[in-house]
mmCIF file of N, CA and C in Angstrom:
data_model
loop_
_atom_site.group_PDB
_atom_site.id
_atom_site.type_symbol
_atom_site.label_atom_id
_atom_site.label_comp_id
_atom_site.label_asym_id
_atom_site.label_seq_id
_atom_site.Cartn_x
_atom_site.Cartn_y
_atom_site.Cartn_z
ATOM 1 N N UNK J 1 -2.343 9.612 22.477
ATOM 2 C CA UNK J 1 -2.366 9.304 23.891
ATOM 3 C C UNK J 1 -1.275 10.137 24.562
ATOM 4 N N UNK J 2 -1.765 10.908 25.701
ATOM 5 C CA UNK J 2 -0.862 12.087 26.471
ATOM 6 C C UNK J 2 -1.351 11.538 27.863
ATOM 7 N N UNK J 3 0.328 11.921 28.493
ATOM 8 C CA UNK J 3 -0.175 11.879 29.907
ATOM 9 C C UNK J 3 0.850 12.990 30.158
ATOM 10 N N UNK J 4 0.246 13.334 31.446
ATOM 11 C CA UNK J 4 0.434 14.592 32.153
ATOM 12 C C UNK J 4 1.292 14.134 33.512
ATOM 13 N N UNK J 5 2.350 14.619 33.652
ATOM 14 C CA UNK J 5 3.555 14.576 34.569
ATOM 15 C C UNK J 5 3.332 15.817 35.368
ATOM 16 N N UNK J 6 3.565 15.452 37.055
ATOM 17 C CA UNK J 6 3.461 16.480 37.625
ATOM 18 C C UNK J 6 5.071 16.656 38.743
ATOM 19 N N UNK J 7 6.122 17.657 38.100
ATOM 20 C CA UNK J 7 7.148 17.968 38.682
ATOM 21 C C UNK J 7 6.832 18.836 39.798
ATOM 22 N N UNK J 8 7.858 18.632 40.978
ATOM 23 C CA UNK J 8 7.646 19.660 41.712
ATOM 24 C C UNK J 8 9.428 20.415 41.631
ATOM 25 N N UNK J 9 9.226 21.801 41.577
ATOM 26 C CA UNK J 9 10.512 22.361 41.632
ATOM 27 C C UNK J 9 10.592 23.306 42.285
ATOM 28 N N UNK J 10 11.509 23.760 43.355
ATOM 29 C CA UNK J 10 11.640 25.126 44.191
ATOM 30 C C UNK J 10 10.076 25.383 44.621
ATOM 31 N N UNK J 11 9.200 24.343 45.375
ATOM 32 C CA UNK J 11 7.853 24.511 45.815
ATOM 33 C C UNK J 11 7.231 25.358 44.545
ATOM 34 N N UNK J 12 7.513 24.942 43.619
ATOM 35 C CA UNK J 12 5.972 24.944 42.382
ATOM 36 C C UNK J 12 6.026 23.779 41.738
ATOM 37 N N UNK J 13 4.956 23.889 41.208
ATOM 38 C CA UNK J 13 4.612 22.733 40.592
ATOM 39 C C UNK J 13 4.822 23.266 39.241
ATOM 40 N N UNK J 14 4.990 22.292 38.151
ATOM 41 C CA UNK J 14 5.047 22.374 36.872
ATOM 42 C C UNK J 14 4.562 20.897 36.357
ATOM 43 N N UNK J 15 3.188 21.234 35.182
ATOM 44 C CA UNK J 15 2.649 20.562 34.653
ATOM 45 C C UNK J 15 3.480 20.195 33.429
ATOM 46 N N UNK J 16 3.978 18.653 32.949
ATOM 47 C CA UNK J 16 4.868 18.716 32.018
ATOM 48 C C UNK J 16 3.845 17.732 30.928
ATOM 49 N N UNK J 17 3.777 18.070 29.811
ATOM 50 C CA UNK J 17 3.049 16.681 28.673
ATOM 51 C C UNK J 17 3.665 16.491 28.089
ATOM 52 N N UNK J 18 3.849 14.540 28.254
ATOM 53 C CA UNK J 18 5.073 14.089 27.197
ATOM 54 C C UNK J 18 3.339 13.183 26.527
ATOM 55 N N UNK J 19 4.209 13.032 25.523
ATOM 56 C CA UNK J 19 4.138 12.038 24.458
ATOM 57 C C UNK J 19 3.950 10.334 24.716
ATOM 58 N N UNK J 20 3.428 9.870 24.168
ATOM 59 C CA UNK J 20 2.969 8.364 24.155
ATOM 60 C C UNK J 20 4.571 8.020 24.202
ATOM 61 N N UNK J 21 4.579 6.674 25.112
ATOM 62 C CA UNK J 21 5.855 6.329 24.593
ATOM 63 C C UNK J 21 5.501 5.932 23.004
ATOM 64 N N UNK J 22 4.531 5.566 22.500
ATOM 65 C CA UNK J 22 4.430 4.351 21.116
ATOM 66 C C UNK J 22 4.152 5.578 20.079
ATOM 67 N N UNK J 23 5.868 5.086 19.628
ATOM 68 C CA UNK J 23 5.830 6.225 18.502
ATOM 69 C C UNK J 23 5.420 6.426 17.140
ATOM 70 N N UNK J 24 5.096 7.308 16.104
ATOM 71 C CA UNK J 24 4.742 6.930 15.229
ATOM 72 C C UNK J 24 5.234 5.647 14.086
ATOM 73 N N UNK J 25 5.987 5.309 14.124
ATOM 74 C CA UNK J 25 6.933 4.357 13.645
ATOM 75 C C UNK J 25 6.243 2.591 14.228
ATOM 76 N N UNK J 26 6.167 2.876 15.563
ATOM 77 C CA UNK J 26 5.650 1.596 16.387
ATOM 78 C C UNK J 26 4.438 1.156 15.778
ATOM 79 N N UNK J 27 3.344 2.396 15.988
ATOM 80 C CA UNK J 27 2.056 2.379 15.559
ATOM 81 C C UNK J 27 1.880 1.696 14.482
ATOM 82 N N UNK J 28 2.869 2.430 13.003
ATOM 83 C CA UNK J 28 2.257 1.840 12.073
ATOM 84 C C UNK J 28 3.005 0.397 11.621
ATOM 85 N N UNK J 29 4.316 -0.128 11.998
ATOM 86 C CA UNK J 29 4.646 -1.433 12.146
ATOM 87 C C UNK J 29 3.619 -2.202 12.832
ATOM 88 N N UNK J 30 3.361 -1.719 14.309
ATOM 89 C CA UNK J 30 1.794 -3.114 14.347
ATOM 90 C C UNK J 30 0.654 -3.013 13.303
ATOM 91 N N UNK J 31 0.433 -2.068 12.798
ATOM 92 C CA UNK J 31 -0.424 -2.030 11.807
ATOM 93 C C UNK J 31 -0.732 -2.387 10.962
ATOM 94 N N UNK J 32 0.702 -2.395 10.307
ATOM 95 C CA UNK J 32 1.257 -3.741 9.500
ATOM 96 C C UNK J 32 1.523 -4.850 9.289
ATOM 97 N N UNK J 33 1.704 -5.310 10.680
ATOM 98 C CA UNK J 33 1.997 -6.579 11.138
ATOM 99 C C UNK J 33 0.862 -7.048 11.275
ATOM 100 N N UNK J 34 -0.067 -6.579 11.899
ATOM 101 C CA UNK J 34 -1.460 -6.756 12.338
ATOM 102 C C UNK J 34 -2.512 -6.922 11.548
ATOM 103 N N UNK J 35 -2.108 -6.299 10.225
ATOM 104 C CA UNK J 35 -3.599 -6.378 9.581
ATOM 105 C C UNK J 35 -3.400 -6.576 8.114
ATOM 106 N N UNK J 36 -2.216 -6.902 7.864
ATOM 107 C CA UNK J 36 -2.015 -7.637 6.808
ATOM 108 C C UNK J 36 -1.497 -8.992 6.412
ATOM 109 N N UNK J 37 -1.053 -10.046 5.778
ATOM 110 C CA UNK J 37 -0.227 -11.160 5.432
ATOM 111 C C UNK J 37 1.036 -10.804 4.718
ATOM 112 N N UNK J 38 1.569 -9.368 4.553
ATOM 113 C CA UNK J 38 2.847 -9.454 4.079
ATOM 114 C C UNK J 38 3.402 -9.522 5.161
ATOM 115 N N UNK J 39 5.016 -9.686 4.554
ATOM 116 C CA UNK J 39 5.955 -10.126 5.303
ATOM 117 C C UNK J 39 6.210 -9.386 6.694
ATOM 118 N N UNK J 40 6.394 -9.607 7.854
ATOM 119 C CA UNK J 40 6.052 -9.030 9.298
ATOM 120 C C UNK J 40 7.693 -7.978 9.020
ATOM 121 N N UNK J 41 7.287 -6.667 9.688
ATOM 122 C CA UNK J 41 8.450 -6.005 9.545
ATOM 123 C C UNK J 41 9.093 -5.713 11.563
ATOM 124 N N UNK J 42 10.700 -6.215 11.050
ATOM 125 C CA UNK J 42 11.046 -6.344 12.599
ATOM 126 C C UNK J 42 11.719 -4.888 13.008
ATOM 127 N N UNK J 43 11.698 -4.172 12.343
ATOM 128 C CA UNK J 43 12.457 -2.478 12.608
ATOM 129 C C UNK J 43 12.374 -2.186 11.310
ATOM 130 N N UNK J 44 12.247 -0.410 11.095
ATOM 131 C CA UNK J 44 12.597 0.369 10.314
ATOM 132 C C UNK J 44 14.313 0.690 9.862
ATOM 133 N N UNK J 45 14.442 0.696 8.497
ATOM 134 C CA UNK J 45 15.384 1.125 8.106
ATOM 135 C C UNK J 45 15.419 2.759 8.429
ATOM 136 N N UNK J 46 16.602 3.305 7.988
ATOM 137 C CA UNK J 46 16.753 4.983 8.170
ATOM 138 C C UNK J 46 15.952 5.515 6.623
ATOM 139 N N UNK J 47 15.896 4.873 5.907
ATOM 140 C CA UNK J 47 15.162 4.741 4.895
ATOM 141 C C UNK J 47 13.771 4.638 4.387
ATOM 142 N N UNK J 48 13.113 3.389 5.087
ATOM 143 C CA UNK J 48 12.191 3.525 5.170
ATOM 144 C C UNK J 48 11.017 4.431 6.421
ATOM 145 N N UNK J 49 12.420 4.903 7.192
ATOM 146 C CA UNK J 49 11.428 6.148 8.255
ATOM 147 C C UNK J 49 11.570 6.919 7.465
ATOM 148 N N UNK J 50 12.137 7.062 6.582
ATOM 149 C CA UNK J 50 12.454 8.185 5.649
ATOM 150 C C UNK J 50 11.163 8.563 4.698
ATOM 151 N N UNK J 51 11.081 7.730 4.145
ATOM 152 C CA UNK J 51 9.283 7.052 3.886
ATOM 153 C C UNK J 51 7.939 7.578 3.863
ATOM 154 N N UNK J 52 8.452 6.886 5.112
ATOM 155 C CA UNK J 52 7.381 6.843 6.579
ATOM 156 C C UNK J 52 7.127 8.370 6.458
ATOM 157 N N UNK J 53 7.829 8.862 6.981
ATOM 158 C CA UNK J 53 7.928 10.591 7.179
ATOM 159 C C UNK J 53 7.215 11.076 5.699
ATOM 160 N N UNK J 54 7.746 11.495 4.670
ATOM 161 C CA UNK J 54 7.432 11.764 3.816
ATOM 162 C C UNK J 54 5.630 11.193 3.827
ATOM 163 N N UNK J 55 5.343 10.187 3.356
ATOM 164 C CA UNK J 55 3.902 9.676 3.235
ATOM 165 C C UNK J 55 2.674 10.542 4.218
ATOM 166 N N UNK J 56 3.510 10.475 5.855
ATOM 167 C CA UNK J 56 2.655 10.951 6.904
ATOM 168 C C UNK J 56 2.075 12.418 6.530
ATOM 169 N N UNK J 57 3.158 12.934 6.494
ATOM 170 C CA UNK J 57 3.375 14.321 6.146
ATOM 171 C C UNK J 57 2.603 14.452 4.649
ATOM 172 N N UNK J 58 2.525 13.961 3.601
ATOM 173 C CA UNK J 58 1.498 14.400 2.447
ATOM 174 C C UNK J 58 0.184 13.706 3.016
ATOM 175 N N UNK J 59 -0.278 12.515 3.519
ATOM 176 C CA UNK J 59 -1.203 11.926 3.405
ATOM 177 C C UNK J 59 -1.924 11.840 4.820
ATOM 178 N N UNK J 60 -1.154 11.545 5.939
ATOM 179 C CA UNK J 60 -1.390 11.399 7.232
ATOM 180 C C UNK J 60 -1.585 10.259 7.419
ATOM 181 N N UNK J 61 -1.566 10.241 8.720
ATOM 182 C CA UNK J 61 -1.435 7.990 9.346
ATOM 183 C C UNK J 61 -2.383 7.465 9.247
ATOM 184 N N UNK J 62 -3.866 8.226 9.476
ATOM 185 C CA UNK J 62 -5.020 7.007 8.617
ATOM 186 C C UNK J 62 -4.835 6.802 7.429
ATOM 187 N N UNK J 63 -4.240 7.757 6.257
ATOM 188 C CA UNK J 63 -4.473 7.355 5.236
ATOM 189 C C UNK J 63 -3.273 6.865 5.030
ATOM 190 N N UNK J 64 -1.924 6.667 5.304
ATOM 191 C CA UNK J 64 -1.054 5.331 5.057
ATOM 192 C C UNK J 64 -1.714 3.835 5.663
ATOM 193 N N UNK J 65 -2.430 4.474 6.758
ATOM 194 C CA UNK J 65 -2.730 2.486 7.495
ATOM 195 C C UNK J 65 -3.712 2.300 5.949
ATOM 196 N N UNK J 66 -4.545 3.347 5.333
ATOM 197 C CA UNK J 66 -5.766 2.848 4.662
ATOM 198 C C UNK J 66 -4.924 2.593 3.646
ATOM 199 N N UNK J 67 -3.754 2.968 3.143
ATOM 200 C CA UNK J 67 -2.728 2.387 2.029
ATOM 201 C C UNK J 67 -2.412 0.807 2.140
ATOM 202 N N UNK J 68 -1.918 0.787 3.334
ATOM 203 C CA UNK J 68 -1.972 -0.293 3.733
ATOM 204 C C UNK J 68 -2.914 -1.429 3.747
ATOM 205 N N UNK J 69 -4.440 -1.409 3.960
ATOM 206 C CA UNK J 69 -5.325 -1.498 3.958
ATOM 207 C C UNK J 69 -5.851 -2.215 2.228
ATOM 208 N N UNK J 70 -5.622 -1.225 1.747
ATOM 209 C CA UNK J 70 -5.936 -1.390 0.291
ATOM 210 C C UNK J 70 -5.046 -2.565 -0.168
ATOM 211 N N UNK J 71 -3.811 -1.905 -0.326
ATOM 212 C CA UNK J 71 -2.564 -3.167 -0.608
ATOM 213 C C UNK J 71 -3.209 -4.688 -0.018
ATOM 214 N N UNK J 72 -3.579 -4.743 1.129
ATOM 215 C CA UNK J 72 -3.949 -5.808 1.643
ATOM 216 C C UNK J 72 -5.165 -6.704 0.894
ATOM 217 N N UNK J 73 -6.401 -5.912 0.411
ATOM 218 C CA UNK J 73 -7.257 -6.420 -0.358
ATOM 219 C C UNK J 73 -6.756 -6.271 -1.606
ATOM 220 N N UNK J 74 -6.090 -6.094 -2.279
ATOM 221 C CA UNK J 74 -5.767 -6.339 -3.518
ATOM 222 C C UNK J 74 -5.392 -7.664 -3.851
ATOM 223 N N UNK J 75 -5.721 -8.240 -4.557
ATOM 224 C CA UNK J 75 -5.217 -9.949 -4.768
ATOM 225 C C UNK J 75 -4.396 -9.886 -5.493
ATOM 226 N N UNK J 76 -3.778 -9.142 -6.810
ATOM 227 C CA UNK J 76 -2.418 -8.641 -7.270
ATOM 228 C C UNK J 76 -1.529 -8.039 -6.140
ATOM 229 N N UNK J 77 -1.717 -6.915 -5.575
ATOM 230 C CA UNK J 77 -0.587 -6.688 -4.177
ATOM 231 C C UNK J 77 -0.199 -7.962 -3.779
ATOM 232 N N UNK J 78 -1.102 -8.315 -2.849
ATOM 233 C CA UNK J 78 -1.141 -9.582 -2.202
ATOM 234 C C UNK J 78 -0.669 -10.729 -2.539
ATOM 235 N N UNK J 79 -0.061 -10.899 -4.164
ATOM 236 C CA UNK J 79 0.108 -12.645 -4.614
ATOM 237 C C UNK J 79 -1.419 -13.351 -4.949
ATOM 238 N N UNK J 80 -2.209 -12.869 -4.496
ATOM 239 C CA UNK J 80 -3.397 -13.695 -4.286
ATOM 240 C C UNK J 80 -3.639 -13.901 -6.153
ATOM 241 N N UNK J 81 -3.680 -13.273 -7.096
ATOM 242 C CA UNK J 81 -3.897 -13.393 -7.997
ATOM 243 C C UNK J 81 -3.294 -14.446 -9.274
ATOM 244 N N UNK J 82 -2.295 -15.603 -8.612
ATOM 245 C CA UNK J 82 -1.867 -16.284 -8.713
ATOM 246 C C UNK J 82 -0.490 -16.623 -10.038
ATOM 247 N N UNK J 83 -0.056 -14.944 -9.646
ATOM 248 C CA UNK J 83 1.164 -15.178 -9.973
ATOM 249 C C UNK J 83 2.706 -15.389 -8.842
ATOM 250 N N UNK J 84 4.056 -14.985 -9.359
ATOM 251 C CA UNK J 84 4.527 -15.827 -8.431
ATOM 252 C C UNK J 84 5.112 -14.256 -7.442
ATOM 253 N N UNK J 85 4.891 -13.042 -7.986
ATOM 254 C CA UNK J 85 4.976 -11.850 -7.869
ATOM 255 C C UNK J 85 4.405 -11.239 -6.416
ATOM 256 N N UNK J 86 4.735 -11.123 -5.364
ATOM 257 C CA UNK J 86 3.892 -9.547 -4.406
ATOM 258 C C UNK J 86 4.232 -8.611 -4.084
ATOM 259 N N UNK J 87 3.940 -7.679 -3.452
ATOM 260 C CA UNK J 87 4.257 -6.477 -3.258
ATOM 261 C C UNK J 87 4.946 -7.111 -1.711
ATOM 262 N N UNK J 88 6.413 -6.089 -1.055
ATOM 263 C CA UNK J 88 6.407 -5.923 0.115
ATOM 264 C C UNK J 88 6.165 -4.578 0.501
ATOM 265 N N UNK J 89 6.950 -4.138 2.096
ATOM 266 C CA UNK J 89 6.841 -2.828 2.447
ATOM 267 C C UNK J 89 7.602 -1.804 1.582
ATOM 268 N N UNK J 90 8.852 -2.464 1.068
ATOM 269 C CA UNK J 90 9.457 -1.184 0.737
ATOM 270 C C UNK J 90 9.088 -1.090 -0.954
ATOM 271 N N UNK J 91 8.563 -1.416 -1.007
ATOM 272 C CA UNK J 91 7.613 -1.677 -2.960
ATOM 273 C C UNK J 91 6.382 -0.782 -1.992
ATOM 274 N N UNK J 92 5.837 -0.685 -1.513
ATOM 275 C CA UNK J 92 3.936 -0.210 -0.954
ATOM 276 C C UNK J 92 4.283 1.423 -0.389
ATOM 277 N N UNK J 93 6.151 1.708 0.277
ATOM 278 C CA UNK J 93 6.178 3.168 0.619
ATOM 279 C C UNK J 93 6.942 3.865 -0.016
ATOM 280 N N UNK J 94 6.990 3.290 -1.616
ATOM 281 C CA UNK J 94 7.383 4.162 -2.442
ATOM 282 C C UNK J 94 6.270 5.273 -3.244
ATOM 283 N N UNK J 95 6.132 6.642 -2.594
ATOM 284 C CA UNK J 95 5.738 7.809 -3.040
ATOM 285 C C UNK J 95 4.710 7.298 -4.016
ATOM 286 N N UNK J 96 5.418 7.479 -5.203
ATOM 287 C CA UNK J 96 3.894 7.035 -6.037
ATOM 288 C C UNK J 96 3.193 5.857 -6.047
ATOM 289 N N UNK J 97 3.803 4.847 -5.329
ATOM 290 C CA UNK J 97 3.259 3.855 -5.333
ATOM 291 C C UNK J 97 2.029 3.516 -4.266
ATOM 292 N N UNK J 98 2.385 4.432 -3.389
ATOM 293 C CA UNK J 98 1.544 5.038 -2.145
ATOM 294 C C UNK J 98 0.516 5.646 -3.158
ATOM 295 N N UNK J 99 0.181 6.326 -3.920
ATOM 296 C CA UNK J 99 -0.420 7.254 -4.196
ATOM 297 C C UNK J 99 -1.262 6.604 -5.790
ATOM 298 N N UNK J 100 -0.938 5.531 -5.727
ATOM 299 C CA UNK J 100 -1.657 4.529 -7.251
ATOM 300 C C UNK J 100 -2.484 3.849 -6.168
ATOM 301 N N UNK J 101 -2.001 3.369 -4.757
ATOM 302 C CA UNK J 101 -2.622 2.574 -4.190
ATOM 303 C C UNK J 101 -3.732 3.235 -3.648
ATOM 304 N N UNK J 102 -3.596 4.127 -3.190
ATOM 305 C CA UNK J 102 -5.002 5.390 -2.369
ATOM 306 C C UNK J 102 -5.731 5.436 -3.943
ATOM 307 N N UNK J 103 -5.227 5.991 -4.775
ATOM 308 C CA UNK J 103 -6.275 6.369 -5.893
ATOM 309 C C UNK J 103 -7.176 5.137 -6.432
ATOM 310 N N UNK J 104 -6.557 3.974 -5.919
ATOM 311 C CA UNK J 104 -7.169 2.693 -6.598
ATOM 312 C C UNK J 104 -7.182 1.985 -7.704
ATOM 313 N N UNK J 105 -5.946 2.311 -8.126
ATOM 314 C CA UNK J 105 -5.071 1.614 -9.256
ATOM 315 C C UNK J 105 -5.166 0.138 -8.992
ATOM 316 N N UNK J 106 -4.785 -0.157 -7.766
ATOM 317 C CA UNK J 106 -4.943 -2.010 -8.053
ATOM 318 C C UNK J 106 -6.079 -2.335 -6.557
ATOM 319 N N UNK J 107 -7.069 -1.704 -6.919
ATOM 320 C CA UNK J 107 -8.092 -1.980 -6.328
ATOM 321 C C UNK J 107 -8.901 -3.438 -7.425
ATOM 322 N N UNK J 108 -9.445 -4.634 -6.852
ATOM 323 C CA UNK J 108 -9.800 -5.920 -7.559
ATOM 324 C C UNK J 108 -11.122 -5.369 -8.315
ATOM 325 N N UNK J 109 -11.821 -4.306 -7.957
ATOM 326 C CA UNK J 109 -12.984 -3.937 -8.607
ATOM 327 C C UNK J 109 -12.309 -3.823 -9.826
ATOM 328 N N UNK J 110 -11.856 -3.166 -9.970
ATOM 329 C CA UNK J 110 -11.294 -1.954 -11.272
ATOM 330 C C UNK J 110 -10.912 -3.365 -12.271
ATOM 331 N N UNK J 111 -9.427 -3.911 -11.850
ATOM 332 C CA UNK J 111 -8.984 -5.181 -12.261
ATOM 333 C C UNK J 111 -9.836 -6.466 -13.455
ATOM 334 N N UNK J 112 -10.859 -6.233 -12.408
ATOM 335 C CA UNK J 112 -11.967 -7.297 -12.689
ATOM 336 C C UNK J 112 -13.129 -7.041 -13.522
ATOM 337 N N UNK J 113 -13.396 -5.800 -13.387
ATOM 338 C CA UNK J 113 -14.526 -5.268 -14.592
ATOM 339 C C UNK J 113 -14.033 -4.565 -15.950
ATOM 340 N N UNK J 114 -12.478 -4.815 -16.382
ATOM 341 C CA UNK J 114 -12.385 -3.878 -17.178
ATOM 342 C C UNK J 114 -13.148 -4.668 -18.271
ATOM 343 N N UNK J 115 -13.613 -3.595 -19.591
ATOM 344 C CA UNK J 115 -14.365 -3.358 -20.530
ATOM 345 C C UNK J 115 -13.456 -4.620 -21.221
ATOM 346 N N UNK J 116 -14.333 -5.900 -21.975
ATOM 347 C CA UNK J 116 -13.579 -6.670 -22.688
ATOM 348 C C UNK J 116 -13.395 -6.110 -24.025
ATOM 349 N N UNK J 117 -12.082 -6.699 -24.856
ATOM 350 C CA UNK J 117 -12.012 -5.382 -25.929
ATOM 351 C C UNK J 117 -13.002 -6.247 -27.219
ATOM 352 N N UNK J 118 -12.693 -5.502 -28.065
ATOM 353 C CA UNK J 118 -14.003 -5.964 -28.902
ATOM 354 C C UNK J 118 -12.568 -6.448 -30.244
ATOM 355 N N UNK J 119 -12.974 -7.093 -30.622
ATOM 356 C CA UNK J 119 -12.263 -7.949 -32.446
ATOM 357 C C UNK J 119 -11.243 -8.335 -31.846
ATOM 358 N N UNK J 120 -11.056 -9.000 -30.879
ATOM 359 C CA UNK J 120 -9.904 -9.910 -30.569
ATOM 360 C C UNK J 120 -9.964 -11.309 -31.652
ATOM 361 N N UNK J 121 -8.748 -11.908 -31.059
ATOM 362 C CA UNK J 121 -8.984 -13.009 -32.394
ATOM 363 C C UNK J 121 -9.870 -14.362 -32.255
ATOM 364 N N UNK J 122 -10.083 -14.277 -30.692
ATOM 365 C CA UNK J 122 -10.821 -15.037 -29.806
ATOM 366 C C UNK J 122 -12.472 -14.628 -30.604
ATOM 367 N N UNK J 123 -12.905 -13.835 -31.325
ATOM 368 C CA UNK J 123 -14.098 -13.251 -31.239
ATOM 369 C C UNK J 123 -14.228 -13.587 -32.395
ATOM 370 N N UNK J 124 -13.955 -13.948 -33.414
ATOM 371 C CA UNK J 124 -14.277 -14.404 -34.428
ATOM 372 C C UNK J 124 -14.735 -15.712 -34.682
ATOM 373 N N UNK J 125 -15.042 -15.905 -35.702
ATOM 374 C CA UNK J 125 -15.339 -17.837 -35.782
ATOM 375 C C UNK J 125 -14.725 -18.761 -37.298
ATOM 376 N N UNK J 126 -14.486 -19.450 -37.362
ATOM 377 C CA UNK J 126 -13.850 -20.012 -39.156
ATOM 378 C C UNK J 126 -13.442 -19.313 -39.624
ATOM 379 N N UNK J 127 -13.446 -18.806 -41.240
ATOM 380 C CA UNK J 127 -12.531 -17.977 -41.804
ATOM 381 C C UNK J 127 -12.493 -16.758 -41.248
ATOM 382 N N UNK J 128 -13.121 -16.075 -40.931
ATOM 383 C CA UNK J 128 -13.430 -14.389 -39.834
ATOM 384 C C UNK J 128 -11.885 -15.059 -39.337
ATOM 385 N N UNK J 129 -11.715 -15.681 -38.902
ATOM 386 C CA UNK J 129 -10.288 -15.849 -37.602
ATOM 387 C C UNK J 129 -9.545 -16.357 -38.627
ATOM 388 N N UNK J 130 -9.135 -17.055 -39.455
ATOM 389 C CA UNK J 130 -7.978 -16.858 -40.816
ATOM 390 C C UNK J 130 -8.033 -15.604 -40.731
ATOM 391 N N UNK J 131 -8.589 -15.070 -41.620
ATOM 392 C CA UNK J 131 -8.689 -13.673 -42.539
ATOM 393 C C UNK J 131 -8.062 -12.497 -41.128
ATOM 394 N N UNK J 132 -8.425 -12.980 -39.959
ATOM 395 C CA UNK J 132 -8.070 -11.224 -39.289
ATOM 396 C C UNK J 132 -6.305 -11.756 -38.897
ATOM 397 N N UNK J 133 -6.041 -12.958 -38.644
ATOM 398 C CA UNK J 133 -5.141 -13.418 -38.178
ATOM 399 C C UNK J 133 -4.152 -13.250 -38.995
ATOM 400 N N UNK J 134 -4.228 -13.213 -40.587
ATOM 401 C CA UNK J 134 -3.693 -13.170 -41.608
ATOM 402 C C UNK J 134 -3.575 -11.554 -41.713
ATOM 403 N N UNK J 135 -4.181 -11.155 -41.626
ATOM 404 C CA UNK J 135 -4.407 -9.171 -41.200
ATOM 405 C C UNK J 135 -3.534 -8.514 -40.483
ATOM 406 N N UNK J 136 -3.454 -9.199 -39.513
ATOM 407 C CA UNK J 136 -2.596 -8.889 -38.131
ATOM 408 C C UNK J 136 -1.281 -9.554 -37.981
ATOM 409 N N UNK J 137 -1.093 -10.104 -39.378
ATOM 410 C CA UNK J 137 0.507 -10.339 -39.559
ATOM 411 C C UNK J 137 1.227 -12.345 -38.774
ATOM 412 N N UNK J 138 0.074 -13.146 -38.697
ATOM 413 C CA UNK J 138 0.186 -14.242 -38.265
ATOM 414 C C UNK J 138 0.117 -15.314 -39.264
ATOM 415 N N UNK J 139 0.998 -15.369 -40.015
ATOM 416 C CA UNK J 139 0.998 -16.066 -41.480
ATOM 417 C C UNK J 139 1.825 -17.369 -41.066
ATOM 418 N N UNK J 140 2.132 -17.872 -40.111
ATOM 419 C CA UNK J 140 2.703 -18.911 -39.815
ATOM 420 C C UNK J 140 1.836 -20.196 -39.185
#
C-alpha cells in the first residue's frame, strides 16, 4: 500500500511516494496474533527483527505468514498433541526451524501415517513374545 504526496516547492510540484505507514514488522505481528493461538506477541525484540529480516529475505512474507500458518495446524507445534510441550515465536523464527516447518516436517499428515514398524514386541503372541523379548536383551 503506497500513497502519493503532492509537495509544492519554488512553484513546482514534486510527486513524493512514501511507504505504508504498517511496516513489515506490524504486518506480520497481526498475522500472528491473528491467525494463530500462540502466545500474542506485544513488540519485536532487536533479535527477533533480526529474524524477521533474515527469513523475509530467503523466503519472503507469504511464505513466513505460510510458516506461520503451518506451525498453526500442526497439533505437535501447537500443544494440541497432548503433551505438555509447544512451540512459541522465537522456537518457529529460528532459520532451520523455519525451514523443517515450510518443508513439512511437522505437518499432522506425515506424523500420522508413518509406516508401522514390523516385529515389534507388541506383534507377536505367547512364546513368539518370550523368545524375541529374551532376544532383545529383556531377561528380567
Amino acid at each position: 500500500e503506497k500513497m502519493k504526496e503532492i509537495k509544492e516547492n519554488n512553484n513546482s510540484s514534486v510527486v513524493v511516494v512514501t511507504e505504508s505507514t504498517v511496516t513489515l514488522y506490524e504486518r506480520l505481528k497481526r498475522y500472528f496474533n491473528d491467525n494463530t493461538t500462540f502466545e500474542k506477541i506485544k513488540s519485536f525484540s532487536k533479535r527477533q527483527k533480526m529474524l524477521l529480516d533474515l527469513a523475509v529475505m530467503r523466503y519472503g512474507e507469504e511464505r513466513v505468514k505460510e510458516c506461520f500458518r503451518k506451525a498453526e495446524q500442526s497439533d505437535f507445534l501447537s500443544g494440541r498433541k497432548g503433551c505438555d510441550w509447544s512451540a512459541d515465536f522465537d522456537w518457529i523464527i529460528k532459520p532451520n526451524h523455519i525451514e523443517s516447518i515450510l518443508n513439512g516436517k511437522y505437518d499432522d499428515f506425515k506424523y500420522n501415517n508413518k509406516p508401522a514398524q514390523q516385529n515389534t514386541l507388541s506383534s507377536f503372541s505367547g512364546d513368539e513374545f518370550i523368545e524375541a523379548a529374551l532376544a532383545r536383551g529383556f531377561d528380567d
